[in-house]
Amino acid sequence: MQSDGPTQQARYGDTLHRGIRGIAVGIALFAVLGTVTAVWANPVFVRMTPVGPWEFGATVLTALLAGVTVALWVPRCRLGTSGAGGLASFLGIACPTCNKVLMLIFGGPALLAWFDPVRPWLAAAGVIIMSMAALRTWRAFRDDRAGAAVVVSSENPPMGGLK
């Protein structure tokens, strides 16, 4: 009977690599997103509107879901849904008056009157979209691993099965 040692070591190495990659992306996105949106005070960006209580939580969830999606990504997955959710989260978390593109589109008074009240909902929608993308990626990862297990088991049939 053949040993499963190399297969198990390869799977462990892949799991470790995926975990490190997901943690690195999550931490990097948390640091960059929080700094660029000025969720915390920093010398690079100054926020013109006060930080709402939900913005830090949305930043954490966005970074966490991006890390999970990157860690579980398999080649047949697309990252477009996660990217759209990340963009919606970014627009929901970011300072509305600091965003030059939004300022050009809406103008200052309209931006504060119309866009600012929907920012929490936009951030929530972004987190929900990213959650759906992470769930879809997890399912594809699970199916990919299940397919790999079937291939490995068919390559090494049990000895008692031969007649």
Short mmCIF file of C-alpha atoms in Angstrom, two decimals:
data_model
loop_
_atom_site.label_atom_id
_atom_site.label_comp_id
_atom_site.label_asym_id
_atom_site.label_seq_id
_atom_site.Cartn_x
_atom_site.Cartn_y
_atom_site.Cartn_z
CA MET A 1 0.00 0.00 0.00
CA GLN A 2 1.37 3.40 -0.96
CA SER A 3 1.93 6.19 1.54
CA ASP A 4 -0.04 9.41 1.40
CA GLY A 5 2.91 11.32 2.90
CA PRO A 6 3.89 13.51 -0.09
CA THR A 7 0.25 14.34 -0.81
CA GLN A 8 -0.40 15.34 2.80
CA GLN A 9 2.79 17.42 2.91
CA ALA A 10 1.84 19.20 -0.31
CA ARG A 11 -1.65 19.91 1.03
CA TYR A 12 -0.21 21.20 4.32
CA GLY A 13 2.25 23.42 2.43
CA ASP A 14 -0.56 24.76 0.24
CA THR A 15 -2.74 25.44 3.28
CA LEU A 16 0.08 27.25 5.05
CA HIS A 17 0.87 29.30 1.93
CA ARG A 18 -2.81 30.21 1.49
CA GLY A 19 -3.14 31.19 5.14
CA ILE A 20 -0.07 33.42 5.07
CA ARG A 21 -1.22 35.02 1.81
CA GLY A 22 -4.72 35.68 3.18
CA ILE A 23 -3.41 37.15 6.43
CA ALA A 24 -0.93 39.36 4.56
CA VAL A 25 -3.60 40.68 2.19
CA GLY A 26 -6.05 41.27 5.05
CA ILE A 27 -3.53 43.19 7.15
CA ALA A 28 -2.26 45.19 4.16
CA LEU A 29 -5.78 46.10 3.05
CA PHE A 30 -6.75 47.06 6.60
CA ALA A 31 -3.71 49.34 6.89
CA VAL A 32 -4.10 50.91 3.44
CA LEU A 33 -7.89 51.28 3.54
CA GLY A 34 -7.89 52.71 7.06
CA THR A 35 -5.10 55.14 6.23
CA VAL A 36 -6.44 56.31 2.86
CA THR A 37 -9.95 56.81 4.22
CA ALA A 38 -8.50 58.41 7.37
CA VAL A 39 -10.52 56.19 9.69
CA TRP A 40 -7.69 56.82 12.15
CA ALA A 41 -5.63 59.97 12.44
CA ASN A 42 -2.55 59.86 10.26
CA PRO A 43 -0.13 62.39 8.78
CA VAL A 44 -0.84 61.36 5.17
CA PHE A 45 -4.57 62.09 4.90
CA VAL A 46 -6.77 64.43 6.90
CA ARG A 47 -10.47 63.73 7.09
CA MET A 48 -12.91 66.64 6.69
CA THR A 49 -15.92 64.89 8.26
CA PRO A 50 -15.94 63.00 11.56
CA VAL A 51 -15.56 59.22 11.53
CA GLY A 52 -18.83 57.41 12.16
CA PRO A 53 -19.02 54.48 14.59
CA TRP A 54 -19.68 51.99 11.79
CA GLU A 55 -16.71 52.95 9.60
CA PHE A 56 -14.06 51.14 11.64
CA GLY A 57 -16.19 47.97 11.67
CA ALA A 58 -16.73 48.18 7.92
CA THR A 59 -12.98 48.59 7.44
CA VAL A 60 -12.28 45.49 9.54
CA LEU A 61 -14.93 43.39 7.76
CA THR A 62 -13.77 44.51 4.31
CA ALA A 63 -10.16 43.57 5.08
CA LEU A 64 -11.19 40.26 6.68
CA LEU A 65 -13.37 39.23 3.74
CA ALA A 66 -10.70 40.22 1.23
CA GLY A 67 -8.15 38.12 3.12
CA VAL A 68 -10.49 35.12 3.17
CA THR A 69 -11.25 35.48 -0.53
CA VAL A 70 -7.57 35.69 -1.45
CA ALA A 71 -6.67 32.77 0.81
CA LEU A 72 -9.32 30.48 -0.71
CA TRP A 73 -8.98 31.63 -4.31
CA VAL A 74 -8.76 28.89 -6.94
CA PRO A 75 -8.08 29.47 -10.66
CA ARG A 76 -11.71 29.08 -11.72
CA CYS A 77 -12.84 31.90 -9.39
CA ARG A 78 -13.30 35.46 -10.52
CA LEU A 79 -12.50 38.35 -8.24
CA GLY A 80 -14.85 40.85 -9.92
CA THR A 81 -17.60 40.50 -7.32
CA SER A 82 -15.15 40.94 -4.49
CA GLY A 83 -13.66 43.97 -6.24
CA ALA A 84 -17.10 45.55 -6.69
CA GLY A 85 -17.84 44.95 -3.01
CA GLY A 86 -14.49 46.44 -2.04
CA LEU A 87 -15.16 49.53 -4.15
CA ALA A 88 -18.60 49.97 -2.58
CA SER A 89 -17.08 49.55 0.89
CA PHE A 90 -14.36 52.07 0.08
CA LEU A 91 -16.88 54.66 -1.11
CA GLY A 92 -19.00 54.02 1.97
CA ILE A 93 -16.09 54.33 4.39
CA ALA A 94 -14.24 57.23 2.75
CA CYS A 95 -14.77 60.85 3.69
CA PRO A 96 -17.35 62.19 1.24
CA THR A 97 -15.87 65.67 0.97
CA CYS A 98 -12.30 64.36 0.58
CA ASN A 99 -13.16 62.30 -2.50
CA LYS A 100 -12.33 64.57 -5.43
CA VAL A 101 -14.22 62.46 -7.98
CA LEU A 102 -17.43 62.56 -5.95
CA MET A 103 -16.90 66.27 -5.30
CA LEU A 104 -16.67 66.90 -9.06
CA ILE A 105 -19.76 64.79 -9.79
CA PHE A 106 -22.06 66.03 -7.04
CA GLY A 107 -20.59 69.29 -5.72
CA GLY A 108 -20.10 70.01 -2.03
CA PRO A 109 -23.62 70.81 -0.76
CA ALA A 110 -25.29 68.02 -2.75
CA LEU A 111 -22.63 65.57 -1.66
CA LEU A 112 -23.27 66.23 2.02
CA ALA A 113 -27.04 66.39 1.58
CA TRP A 114 -27.55 63.35 -0.66
CA PHE A 115 -24.52 61.08 -0.64
CA ASP A 116 -23.41 61.30 2.99
CA PRO A 117 -26.65 59.81 4.42
CA VAL A 118 -26.39 56.72 2.18
CA ARG A 119 -22.73 56.00 2.94
CA PRO A 120 -23.48 53.53 5.77
CA TRP A 121 -25.80 51.63 3.45
CA LEU A 122 -23.20 51.65 0.69
CA ALA A 123 -20.56 50.28 3.06
CA ALA A 124 -23.03 47.60 4.28
CA ALA A 125 -23.84 46.67 0.68
CA GLY A 126 -20.11 46.39 -0.06
CA VAL A 127 -19.59 44.08 2.92
CA ILE A 128 -22.58 41.94 1.87
CA ILE A 129 -21.29 41.70 -1.72
CA MET A 130 -17.84 40.75 -0.44
CA SER A 131 -19.43 38.15 1.85
CA MET A 132 -21.20 36.60 -1.12
CA ALA A 133 -17.93 36.58 -3.07
CA ALA A 134 -16.09 34.96 -0.15
CA LEU A 135 -18.83 32.33 0.15
CA ARG A 136 -18.68 31.59 -3.57
CA THR A 137 -14.89 31.34 -3.39
CA TRP A 138 -15.12 29.01 -0.39
CA ARG A 139 -17.54 26.75 -2.29
CA ALA A 140 -15.24 26.66 -5.33
CA PHE A 141 -12.27 25.93 -3.05
CA ARG A 142 -14.20 23.12 -1.32
CA ASP A 143 -15.27 21.62 -4.64
CA ASP A 144 -11.71 21.90 -5.94
CA ARG A 145 -10.35 20.09 -2.87
CA ALA A 146 -13.07 17.42 -3.09
CA GLY A 147 -12.22 16.88 -6.78
CA ALA A 148 -8.53 16.55 -5.90
CA ALA A 149 -9.36 13.98 -3.20
CA VAL A 150 -11.34 11.90 -5.70
CA VAL A 151 -8.45 11.94 -8.16
CA VAL A 152 -5.97 10.91 -5.46
CA SER A 153 -8.20 8.10 -4.22
CA SER A 154 -8.79 6.77 -7.76
CA GLU A 155 -5.05 6.73 -8.42
CA ASN A 156 -4.41 4.58 -5.33
CA PRO A 157 -7.12 1.89 -5.27
CA PRO A 158 -7.27 -0.27 -2.14
CA MET A 159 -5.43 -3.58 -2.39
CA GLY A 160 -8.46 -5.64 -1.36
CA GLY A 161 -10.50 -4.37 -4.31
CA LEU A 162 -8.52 -6.36 -6.94
CA LYS A 163 -9.95 -9.75 -7.96
#
